[in-house]
Amino acid sequence: MQPTSTAGPVAVPDVHQAEPIPAAAREAIDALMQTADLFRYNSDEAPVTLLEAEFAEMMGTRYALAVSSCSAALFLSLKALGLPRDARVLIPGFTFAAVPSSVIHADCKPVLCEVGTNYRINLADFEAKLDQDIAAVIISHMRGHTSDMDAIMSLCEARSIPVIEDAAHSLGTTWGGEKIGTIGQVGCFSFQSYKMINAGEGGILVTDDADLVARAVIMSGAYEHNWKKHKRRGENSSDLEEAFERWQNQLPLYNLRMNNLSAAVIRPQIPELARRVRDGLVNHDYVAGRLNQSPWFDVPPCLAPEVRAPDSIQFNLVNLSDDQVLAFAALSAQRGVKVQVFGMSTDNARAFWNWQFIEDLPELPQTRAMLMRACDVRLPVRLTQPECDAITDVLLGAMDDILGEARAYGT
Ligand SMILES: *Cc1c(COP(=O)(O)O)cnc(C)c1O
């Protein structure tokens, strides 16, 4: 926690400033500089191997595989499922461009479904599309918003369709007490700087499926017998070894391994996670409570089984014209709070119509309408309550001022 000033209002904080990396990382990096063991397969006790064991322990999964990004984890998950060329993969129409990109990279075809004004998958559209020759599903918990995982899993299990969870931005979120990322066949997380654990870049996948993880490990770049350094957490690894022997020399190597330096930065952040999640949720719910008192803002509630781990806030602007939305975003920015309106900023990577690398890009009217009013403001977990107030005051004040002007000019 930062000390807070008692003299006057607090300045609007820089929301792109991350929390410092724990000092223990520096010692681990110094040790790596001495030994120069930067490659994960140099030793049995490499930081990447230790990170995988610790992450699997934290998530309660049998296996974890650390890689270069969440995008790489999503790509490897699709490849590890053994999907044939042109297999159709159902994804939400509201996600980051990395998700459809991973599908294209795996030689599959992204199929988009509608997302509602609460940023969660429209289950009627999801179910309708699931019966259109879908081979796999990626559930992207966009900005940590969890869709109804009970309904999704039962629809997919009834059809034997595997579910990959894109939990890039959901580390620490739970659904009915279960950790997000452990509900589908495989879960993928990101360590990019804007996520709960920051290594600049990095990703990890978790699963209980020995065959799936063996395939992903080999394709991630465990050439020759480097797979012998991968174990099942806390138990004998005979089913894993059998899977590795089955797949030895059968799969291409994509070399998406994690560097030991990244693992050295990540490992000391794991004990900080519970605090970050707690503080992030307190900050989010505090700002949401204030915004929801205004008729012009709507922060949708989460679903009942969900406990969130937010480091940003999303809200919809209510009863405003396009011009008023733009004026609100511009005035907030001028006062120090960057508001991203997903559908209104040029070339936004989260607006599906900009994913023009997809053949026959569909129209999704409901998702489009949501994106034209949905706003995104970063709310790093390190913020104090007065700093949260400073941000909220800017948002509420900018709204008052643009509406006041509109009234004054009679529009
Ligand atoms: C950040 C993010 C990704 C991509 O993660 P990288 O590690 O940068 O590849 C994918 N999906 C979602 C929902 C994200 O927030």
CSV table of C-alpha atoms and ligand atoms in Angstrom, one decimal:
chain,number,residue,atom,x,y,z
A,1,MET,CA,0.0,0.0,0.0
A,2,GLN,CA,1.2,3.5,-0.8
A,3,PRO,CA,1.2,6.1,1.9
A,4,THR,CA,-1.7,8.5,1.3
A,5,SER,CA,-1.5,12.2,1.7
A,6,THR,CA,-3.8,13.9,4.2
A,7,ALA,CA,-3.4,17.3,2.5
A,8,GLY,CA,-6.1,17.8,-0.1
A,9,PRO,CA,-7.4,15.5,-2.9
A,10,VAL,CA,-5.1,12.8,-4.2
A,11,ALA,CA,-3.6,13.1,-7.7
A,12,VAL,CA,-5.0,10.8,-10.4
A,13,PRO,CA,-2.6,7.8,-10.3
A,14,ASP,CA,-0.7,6.4,-13.3
A,15,VAL,CA,-2.8,3.2,-14.0
A,16,HIS,CA,-0.1,1.8,-16.2
A,17,GLN,CA,2.4,1.6,-13.4
A,18,ALA,CA,2.7,-2.0,-12.2
A,19,GLU,CA,3.5,-3.1,-8.6
A,20,PRO,CA,7.3,-3.6,-8.1
A,21,ILE,CA,8.7,-7.1,-8.5
A,22,PRO,CA,9.5,-8.7,-5.1
A,23,ALA,CA,13.2,-8.3,-4.2
A,24,ALA,CA,13.7,-12.1,-4.1
A,25,ALA,CA,13.5,-12.1,-7.9
A,26,ARG,CA,16.8,-10.1,-7.9
A,27,GLU,CA,18.6,-12.8,-6.0
A,28,ALA,CA,17.4,-15.5,-8.2
A,29,ILE,CA,18.4,-13.5,-11.3
A,30,ASP,CA,21.9,-12.8,-9.8
A,31,ALA,CA,22.3,-16.5,-9.3
A,32,LEU,CA,21.3,-17.2,-12.9
A,33,MET,CA,23.8,-14.5,-14.1
A,34,GLN,CA,26.5,-16.4,-12.2
A,35,THR,CA,25.7,-19.9,-13.5
A,36,ALA,CA,24.5,-18.6,-16.9
A,37,ASP,CA,21.9,-21.5,-16.8
A,38,LEU,CA,19.3,-19.6,-18.7
A,39,PHE,CA,18.0,-22.6,-20.7
A,40,ARG,CA,15.2,-24.5,-18.9
A,41,TYR,CA,16.6,-27.9,-19.7
A,42,ASN,CA,20.1,-27.2,-18.4
A,43,SER,CA,19.3,-28.7,-15.0
A,44,ASP,CA,16.6,-30.7,-13.1
A,45,GLU,CA,16.0,-27.9,-10.7
A,46,ALA,CA,15.7,-25.1,-13.2
A,47,PRO,CA,13.5,-22.1,-12.2
A,48,VAL,CA,11.0,-23.0,-15.0
A,49,THR,CA,10.7,-26.6,-13.7
A,50,LEU,CA,10.2,-25.3,-10.2
A,51,LEU,CA,7.6,-22.8,-11.4
A,52,GLU,CA,5.6,-25.6,-13.1
A,53,ALA,CA,5.6,-27.6,-9.9
A,54,GLU,CA,4.5,-24.6,-7.8
A,55,PHE,CA,1.9,-23.5,-10.2
A,56,ALA,CA,0.4,-27.0,-10.5
A,57,GLU,CA,0.4,-27.2,-6.7
A,58,MET,CA,-1.4,-23.8,-6.4
A,59,MET,CA,-4.0,-24.8,-9.0
A,60,GLY,CA,-4.4,-28.3,-7.8
A,61,THR,CA,-3.8,-29.8,-11.2
A,62,ARG,CA,-1.6,-32.8,-12.1
A,63,TYR,CA,0.5,-30.9,-14.8
A,64,ALA,CA,1.6,-27.4,-15.7
A,65,LEU,CA,3.7,-26.4,-18.7
A,66,ALA,CA,5.3,-22.9,-18.8
A,67,VAL,CA,5.7,-21.4,-22.2
A,68,SER,CA,6.5,-18.0,-23.9
A,69,SER,CA,3.0,-16.5,-23.8
A,70,CYS,CA,-0.7,-17.3,-23.2
A,71,SER,CA,-1.1,-17.2,-27.0
A,72,ALA,CA,1.5,-20.0,-27.2
A,73,ALA,CA,-0.4,-21.9,-24.5
A,74,LEU,CA,-3.7,-21.6,-26.5
A,75,PHE,CA,-2.0,-22.7,-29.7
A,76,LEU,CA,-0.3,-25.7,-28.1
A,77,SER,CA,-3.6,-26.7,-26.4
A,78,LEU,CA,-5.3,-26.8,-29.8
A,79,LYS,CA,-2.4,-28.7,-31.4
A,80,ALA,CA,-2.3,-31.1,-28.4
A,81,LEU,CA,-6.0,-31.9,-28.8
A,82,GLY,CA,-5.0,-33.2,-32.2
A,83,LEU,CA,-7.6,-31.2,-34.2
A,84,PRO,CA,-7.5,-31.8,-37.9
A,85,ARG,CA,-6.8,-29.0,-40.4
A,86,ASP,CA,-9.9,-26.7,-40.8
A,87,ALA,CA,-11.5,-27.9,-37.6
A,88,ARG,CA,-14.1,-25.4,-36.4
A,89,VAL,CA,-13.3,-23.8,-33.0
A,90,LEU,CA,-16.0,-21.9,-31.2
A,91,ILE,CA,-14.8,-18.7,-29.4
A,92,PRO,CA,-16.6,-15.7,-28.0
A,93,GLY,CA,-17.0,-12.6,-30.2
A,94,PHE,CA,-15.6,-10.5,-27.3
A,95,THR,CA,-12.0,-11.4,-26.6
A,96,PHE,CA,-8.5,-10.3,-27.5
A,97,ALA,CA,-7.3,-10.8,-31.1
A,98,ALA,CA,-4.7,-13.3,-29.7
A,99,VAL,CA,-7.6,-15.9,-29.3
A,100,PRO,CA,-8.8,-16.1,-33.0
A,101,SER,CA,-5.1,-15.7,-33.9
A,102,SER,CA,-4.2,-18.9,-32.0
A,103,VAL,CA,-7.0,-20.8,-33.8
A,104,ILE,CA,-5.7,-19.6,-37.2
A,105,HIS,CA,-2.1,-20.5,-36.2
A,106,ALA,CA,-3.3,-24.0,-35.4
A,107,ASP,CA,-4.8,-24.3,-38.9
A,108,CYS,CA,-8.3,-24.3,-37.5
A,109,LYS,CA,-11.3,-22.0,-38.3
A,110,PRO,CA,-12.6,-19.6,-35.6
A,111,VAL,CA,-16.4,-19.5,-35.2
A,112,LEU,CA,-17.7,-16.6,-33.2
A,113,CYS,CA,-20.6,-16.5,-30.8
A,114,GLU,CA,-22.5,-13.5,-29.4
A,115,VAL,CA,-21.6,-11.9,-26.1
A,116,GLY,CA,-24.1,-10.0,-23.9
A,117,THR,CA,-24.1,-6.6,-22.3
A,118,ASN,CA,-22.7,-8.3,-19.1
A,119,TYR,CA,-19.6,-9.3,-21.2
A,120,ARG,CA,-20.5,-13.0,-20.9
A,121,ILE,CA,-21.2,-15.6,-23.6
A,122,ASN,CA,-24.8,-15.6,-24.9
A,123,LEU,CA,-25.7,-19.2,-24.1
A,124,ALA,CA,-28.6,-19.4,-26.7
A,125,ASP,CA,-26.2,-18.4,-29.5
A,126,PHE,CA,-23.4,-20.6,-28.0
A,127,GLU,CA,-25.7,-23.7,-28.0
A,128,ALA,CA,-27.0,-23.0,-31.5
A,129,LYS,CA,-23.4,-22.7,-32.9
A,130,LEU,CA,-22.2,-25.7,-30.9
A,131,ASP,CA,-24.2,-28.0,-33.2
A,132,GLN,CA,-22.6,-26.5,-36.3
A,133,ASP,CA,-19.8,-29.0,-36.6
A,134,ILE,CA,-17.7,-27.6,-33.7
A,135,ALA,CA,-14.6,-29.6,-32.8
A,136,ALA,CA,-13.4,-27.6,-29.8
A,137,VAL,CA,-14.3,-24.6,-27.8
A,138,ILE,CA,-12.2,-21.8,-26.3
A,139,ILE,CA,-13.9,-20.0,-23.5
A,140,SER,CA,-12.2,-16.7,-23.1
A,141,HIS,CA,-12.9,-15.2,-19.7
A,142,MET,CA,-12.4,-11.7,-21.2
A,143,ARG,CA,-11.2,-9.2,-18.6
A,144,GLY,CA,-11.8,-11.9,-16.0
A,145,HIS,CA,-15.6,-12.0,-16.6
A,146,THR,CA,-16.7,-15.7,-16.2
A,147,SER,CA,-19.4,-17.0,-18.4
A,148,ASP,CA,-21.8,-19.7,-17.0
A,149,MET,CA,-19.3,-22.6,-16.8
A,150,ASP,CA,-21.8,-25.0,-15.5
A,151,ALA,CA,-24.0,-24.6,-18.5
A,152,ILE,CA,-21.1,-24.5,-20.9
A,153,MET,CA,-19.5,-27.7,-19.5
A,154,SER,CA,-22.7,-29.6,-19.6
A,155,LEU,CA,-23.5,-28.5,-23.2
A,156,CYS,CA,-19.9,-29.5,-24.3
A,157,GLU,CA,-19.7,-32.7,-22.3
A,158,ALA,CA,-23.0,-33.9,-23.8
A,159,ARG,CA,-21.4,-33.5,-27.2
A,160,SER,CA,-17.9,-34.7,-26.2
A,161,ILE,CA,-16.5,-31.3,-27.3
A,162,PRO,CA,-13.3,-30.4,-25.5
A,163,VAL,CA,-13.1,-27.0,-23.7
A,164,ILE,CA,-10.0,-24.9,-23.5
A,165,GLU,CA,-10.2,-22.1,-20.9
A,166,ASP,CA,-8.5,-18.8,-21.9
A,167,ALA,CA,-7.9,-17.7,-18.3
A,168,ALA,CA,-5.2,-15.2,-19.3
A,169,HIS,CA,-6.8,-12.5,-17.2
A,170,SER,CA,-8.5,-14.7,-14.6
A,171,LEU,CA,-5.8,-15.9,-12.4
A,172,GLY,CA,-7.3,-16.1,-8.9
A,173,THR,CA,-10.9,-16.2,-10.0
A,174,THR,CA,-13.2,-19.0,-8.8
A,175,TRP,CA,-16.5,-20.4,-10.0
A,176,GLY,CA,-18.5,-22.4,-7.5
A,177,GLY,CA,-15.3,-22.7,-5.4
A,178,GLU,CA,-13.4,-24.2,-8.4
A,179,LYS,CA,-10.4,-22.3,-9.8
A,180,ILE,CA,-10.9,-20.8,-13.2
A,181,GLY,CA,-8.6,-22.5,-15.7
A,182,THR,CA,-9.2,-26.0,-14.0
A,183,ILE,CA,-12.7,-26.6,-15.2
A,184,GLY,CA,-12.1,-27.3,-18.9
A,185,GLN,CA,-9.7,-30.0,-20.3
A,186,VAL,CA,-7.0,-27.4,-20.3
A,187,GLY,CA,-6.5,-23.8,-18.9
A,188,CYS,CA,-4.1,-21.2,-20.2
A,189,PHE,CA,-2.8,-18.2,-18.3
A,190,SER,CA,-0.7,-15.1,-19.2
A,191,PHE,CA,2.2,-13.4,-17.4
A,192,GLN,CA,2.2,-10.4,-19.7
A,193,SER,CA,2.6,-7.1,-17.7
A,194,TYR,CA,-1.1,-6.2,-17.5
A,195,LYS,CA,-2.0,-9.5,-15.8
A,196,MET,CA,-2.1,-10.5,-12.1
A,197,ILE,CA,1.5,-11.9,-12.3
A,198,ASN,CA,3.9,-9.8,-14.4
A,199,ALA,CA,7.0,-11.1,-16.2
A,200,GLY,CA,6.7,-8.9,-19.2
A,201,GLU,CA,5.8,-11.9,-21.3
A,202,GLY,CA,5.1,-15.6,-20.5
A,203,GLY,CA,2.3,-18.1,-20.2
A,204,ILE,CA,1.4,-21.4,-18.6
A,205,LEU,CA,-1.1,-24.2,-19.3
A,206,VAL,CA,-2.6,-26.5,-16.7
A,207,THR,CA,-4.4,-29.9,-17.2
A,208,ASP,CA,-4.9,-33.3,-15.6
A,209,ASP,CA,-4.6,-35.1,-19.0
A,210,ALA,CA,-1.3,-36.9,-19.4
A,211,ASP,CA,-1.6,-37.5,-23.1
A,212,LEU,CA,-2.6,-33.8,-23.8
A,213,VAL,CA,0.3,-32.4,-21.7
A,214,ALA,CA,2.8,-34.9,-23.2
A,215,ARG,CA,1.9,-33.7,-26.7
A,216,ALA,CA,2.1,-30.0,-25.6
A,217,VAL,CA,5.4,-30.5,-23.8
A,218,ILE,CA,7.0,-32.1,-26.9
A,219,MET,CA,5.6,-29.5,-29.3
A,220,SER,CA,6.7,-26.7,-26.9
A,221,GLY,CA,10.3,-27.8,-27.7
A,222,ALA,CA,11.3,-30.7,-25.4
A,223,TYR,CA,13.4,-32.3,-28.1
A,224,GLU,CA,15.1,-35.7,-27.7
A,225,HIS,CA,14.5,-36.8,-24.1
A,226,ASN,CA,14.1,-33.4,-22.4
A,227,TRP,CA,10.6,-34.5,-21.6
A,228,LYS,CA,12.1,-36.6,-18.8
A,229,LYS,CA,12.4,-33.4,-16.8
A,230,HIS,CA,8.6,-33.1,-16.7
A,231,LYS,CA,6.8,-34.9,-13.9
A,232,ARG,CA,3.3,-35.4,-12.6
A,233,ARG,CA,2.8,-33.4,-9.4
A,234,GLY,CA,3.5,-35.3,-6.2
A,235,GLU,CA,2.8,-38.8,-7.7
A,236,ASN,CA,4.4,-41.4,-9.8
A,237,SER,CA,4.5,-40.3,-13.4
A,238,SER,CA,4.2,-43.7,-15.2
A,239,ASP,CA,1.1,-42.6,-17.3
A,240,LEU,CA,3.0,-39.5,-18.3
A,241,GLU,CA,6.1,-41.4,-19.3
A,242,GLU,CA,4.0,-43.8,-21.3
A,243,ALA,CA,2.4,-40.8,-23.1
A,244,PHE,CA,5.8,-39.3,-23.8
A,245,GLU,CA,7.1,-42.6,-25.2
A,246,ARG,CA,4.0,-42.8,-27.4
A,247,TRP,CA,4.6,-39.4,-28.9
A,248,GLN,CA,8.4,-39.4,-29.1
A,249,ASN,CA,9.5,-38.3,-32.6
A,250,GLN,CA,5.8,-38.1,-33.8
A,251,LEU,CA,5.3,-34.3,-33.4
A,252,PRO,CA,6.8,-31.1,-34.8
A,253,LEU,CA,8.7,-28.8,-32.4
A,254,TYR,CA,7.5,-25.2,-32.2
A,255,ASN,CA,10.0,-24.0,-29.6
A,256,LEU,CA,7.8,-21.9,-27.4
A,257,ARG,CA,9.7,-22.7,-24.2
A,258,MET,CA,10.0,-20.3,-21.2
A,259,ASN,CA,13.4,-18.8,-20.3
A,260,ASN,CA,14.6,-19.3,-16.7
A,261,LEU,CA,14.8,-15.5,-16.3
A,262,SER,CA,11.1,-15.2,-16.7
A,263,ALA,CA,10.5,-18.0,-14.2
A,264,ALA,CA,12.8,-16.2,-11.7
A,265,VAL,CA,10.6,-13.1,-12.0
A,266,ILE,CA,7.3,-15.0,-11.7
A,267,ARG,CA,8.1,-17.4,-8.8
A,268,PRO,CA,8.4,-14.8,-6.0
A,269,GLN,CA,5.0,-13.2,-7.2
A,270,ILE,CA,3.1,-16.4,-6.5
A,271,PRO,CA,2.9,-15.8,-2.7
A,272,GLU,CA,1.7,-12.3,-3.5
A,273,LEU,CA,-1.3,-13.5,-5.5
A,274,ALA,CA,-3.9,-13.9,-2.8
A,275,ARG,CA,-3.2,-10.4,-1.5
A,276,ARG,CA,-3.4,-8.9,-5.1
A,277,VAL,CA,-6.7,-10.7,-5.8
A,278,ARG,CA,-8.2,-9.5,-2.5
A,279,ASP,CA,-7.1,-5.9,-3.0
A,280,GLY,CA,-8.1,-5.9,-6.7
A,281,LEU,CA,-11.6,-7.0,-5.8
A,282,VAL,CA,-12.0,-4.5,-3.0
A,283,ASN,CA,-10.9,-1.6,-5.3
A,284,HIS,CA,-13.2,-2.9,-8.1
A,285,ASP,CA,-16.2,-3.3,-6.0
A,286,TYR,CA,-15.7,0.1,-4.4
A,287,VAL,CA,-15.5,1.9,-7.7
A,288,ALA,CA,-18.4,-0.1,-9.1
A,289,GLY,CA,-20.5,0.8,-6.1
A,290,ARG,CA,-19.9,4.5,-6.7
A,291,LEU,CA,-20.4,4.4,-10.5
A,292,ASN,CA,-23.6,2.4,-10.2
A,293,GLN,CA,-25.2,5.2,-8.2
A,294,SER,CA,-25.2,7.3,-11.4
A,295,PRO,CA,-27.9,6.6,-14.0
A,296,TRP,CA,-25.4,7.0,-16.8
A,297,PHE,CA,-23.1,4.1,-15.7
A,298,ASP,CA,-23.8,0.4,-15.4
A,299,VAL,CA,-21.3,-2.0,-14.0
A,300,PRO,CA,-23.0,-5.4,-14.6
A,301,PRO,CA,-23.0,-7.8,-11.6
A,302,CYS,CA,-21.0,-11.0,-11.7
A,303,LEU,CA,-22.8,-14.3,-11.9
A,304,ALA,CA,-23.7,-15.9,-8.5
A,305,PRO,CA,-21.0,-18.7,-8.4
A,306,GLU,CA,-18.3,-16.3,-9.4
A,307,VAL,CA,-15.7,-14.7,-7.1
A,308,ARG,CA,-13.7,-12.3,-9.3
A,309,ALA,CA,-10.0,-11.2,-9.4
A,310,PRO,CA,-10.2,-7.9,-11.3
A,311,ASP,CA,-7.3,-5.5,-12.1
A,312,SER,CA,-9.5,-3.3,-14.2
A,313,ILE,CA,-13.1,-2.2,-14.4
A,314,GLN,CA,-15.6,-2.4,-17.3
A,315,PHE,CA,-18.9,-0.5,-17.4
A,316,ASN,CA,-21.5,0.3,-19.9
A,317,LEU,CA,-22.6,3.9,-20.7
A,318,VAL,CA,-26.4,4.2,-20.6
A,319,ASN,CA,-28.7,6.3,-22.8
A,320,LEU,CA,-25.9,8.3,-24.4
A,321,SER,CA,-25.4,9.1,-28.1
A,322,ASP,CA,-22.1,8.1,-29.9
A,323,ASP,CA,-21.0,11.7,-29.7
A,324,GLN,CA,-21.6,11.8,-26.0
A,325,VAL,CA,-19.7,8.6,-25.5
A,326,LEU,CA,-16.7,10.0,-27.4
A,327,ALA,CA,-16.9,13.4,-25.6
A,328,PHE,CA,-17.0,11.5,-22.2
A,329,ALA,CA,-13.9,9.5,-23.1
A,330,ALA,CA,-12.0,12.5,-24.4
A,331,LEU,CA,-12.8,14.6,-21.3
A,332,SER,CA,-11.8,11.8,-19.0
A,333,ALA,CA,-8.5,11.3,-20.8
A,334,GLN,CA,-7.9,15.1,-20.6
A,335,ARG,CA,-8.3,14.8,-16.9
A,336,GLY,CA,-5.9,11.9,-16.6
A,337,VAL,CA,-8.1,8.8,-16.8
A,338,LYS,CA,-7.8,6.8,-20.0
A,339,VAL,CA,-11.2,5.2,-20.9
A,340,GLN,CA,-11.1,2.7,-23.7
A,341,VAL,CA,-14.5,2.3,-25.4
A,342,PHE,CA,-13.9,-1.1,-26.9
A,343,GLY,CA,-15.9,-0.5,-30.1
A,344,MET,CA,-15.0,3.2,-30.6
A,345,SER,CA,-11.2,3.4,-30.6
A,346,THR,CA,-9.6,2.9,-34.0
A,347,ASP,CA,-8.3,-0.6,-34.8
A,348,ASN,CA,-9.1,-1.9,-31.3
A,349,ALA,CA,-7.8,-5.5,-31.0
A,350,ARG,CA,-10.8,-6.5,-28.9
A,351,ALA,CA,-13.4,-5.4,-31.6
A,352,PHE,CA,-14.3,-8.5,-33.7
A,353,TRP,CA,-14.7,-6.5,-36.9
A,354,ASN,CA,-10.9,-5.7,-36.8
A,355,TRP,CA,-10.1,-9.5,-37.0
A,356,GLN,CA,-10.0,-9.2,-40.7
A,357,PHE,CA,-7.6,-12.2,-40.9
A,358,ILE,CA,-10.7,-14.4,-40.4
A,359,GLU,CA,-12.3,-15.6,-43.6
A,360,ASP,CA,-16.0,-14.8,-43.9
A,361,LEU,CA,-15.9,-12.6,-40.7
A,362,PRO,CA,-19.5,-12.7,-39.4
A,363,GLU,CA,-21.6,-9.9,-38.0
A,364,LEU,CA,-22.6,-10.1,-34.4
A,365,PRO,CA,-25.2,-7.4,-33.7
A,366,GLN,CA,-25.5,-8.0,-30.0
A,367,THR,CA,-21.7,-8.0,-29.4
A,368,ARG,CA,-21.3,-5.0,-31.6
A,369,ALA,CA,-23.9,-3.0,-29.7
A,370,MET,CA,-22.2,-4.0,-26.4
A,371,LEU,CA,-18.8,-2.9,-27.6
A,372,MET,CA,-20.1,0.5,-28.7
A,373,ARG,CA,-21.0,1.3,-25.1
A,374,ALA,CA,-18.6,-0.8,-23.0
A,375,CYS,CA,-15.7,1.0,-21.4
A,376,ASP,CA,-12.5,-0.2,-19.9
A,377,VAL,CA,-10.5,1.5,-17.2
A,378,ARG,CA,-7.4,-0.1,-15.6
A,379,LEU,CA,-7.5,-0.3,-11.8
A,380,PRO,CA,-4.2,-1.8,-10.7
A,381,VAL,CA,-4.4,-3.7,-7.4
A,382,ARG,CA,-1.8,-1.4,-5.8
A,383,LEU,CA,-4.2,1.6,-5.8
A,384,THR,CA,-5.3,3.1,-2.4
A,385,GLN,CA,-8.9,4.0,-1.8
A,386,PRO,CA,-8.2,7.8,-2.2
A,387,GLU,CA,-6.6,7.0,-5.6
A,388,CYS,CA,-9.7,4.9,-6.6
A,389,ASP,CA,-11.8,7.9,-5.6
A,390,ALA,CA,-9.6,10.2,-7.7
A,391,ILE,CA,-10.3,8.0,-10.7
A,392,THR,CA,-14.1,7.7,-10.0
A,393,ASP,CA,-14.4,11.5,-9.4
A,394,VAL,CA,-12.9,12.1,-12.9
A,395,LEU,CA,-15.3,9.7,-14.5
A,396,LEU,CA,-18.4,11.1,-12.7
A,397,GLY,CA,-17.3,14.7,-13.2
A,398,ALA,CA,-16.6,14.2,-16.9
A,399,MET,CA,-20.1,12.8,-17.3
A,400,ASP,CA,-21.7,15.7,-15.5
A,401,ASP,CA,-19.8,18.2,-17.6
A,402,ILE,CA,-20.5,16.7,-21.0
A,403,LEU,CA,-24.2,16.3,-20.1
A,404,GLY,CA,-24.3,19.8,-18.7
A,405,GLU,CA,-22.9,21.1,-22.0
A,406,ALA,CA,-25.4,19.0,-24.0
A,407,ARG,CA,-28.2,20.5,-21.9
A,408,ALA,CA,-26.8,24.1,-22.3
A,409,TYR,CA,-26.6,23.7,-26.1
A,410,GLY,CA,-30.0,22.0,-26.2
A,411,THR,CA,-28.9,18.8,-28.0
B,1,LIG,C1,-3.6,-11.0,-22.4
B,1,LIG,C2,-4.6,-12.0,-23.0
B,1,LIG,C3,-4.3,-12.9,-23.9
B,1,LIG,C4,-2.9,-13.0,-24.5
B,1,LIG,O1,-1.9,-13.3,-23.6
B,1,LIG,P1,-0.4,-13.2,-24.0
B,1,LIG,O2,0.4,-13.8,-22.9
B,1,LIG,O3,-0.1,-11.8,-24.3
B,1,LIG,O4,-0.2,-14.0,-25.3
B,1,LIG,C5,-5.3,-13.8,-24.4
B,1,LIG,N1,-6.5,-13.7,-23.9
B,1,LIG,C6,-6.9,-12.8,-23.0
B,1,LIG,C7,-8.3,-12.8,-22.5
B,1,LIG,C8,-6.0,-11.9,-22.5
B,1,LIG,O5,-6.4,-11.0,-21.6
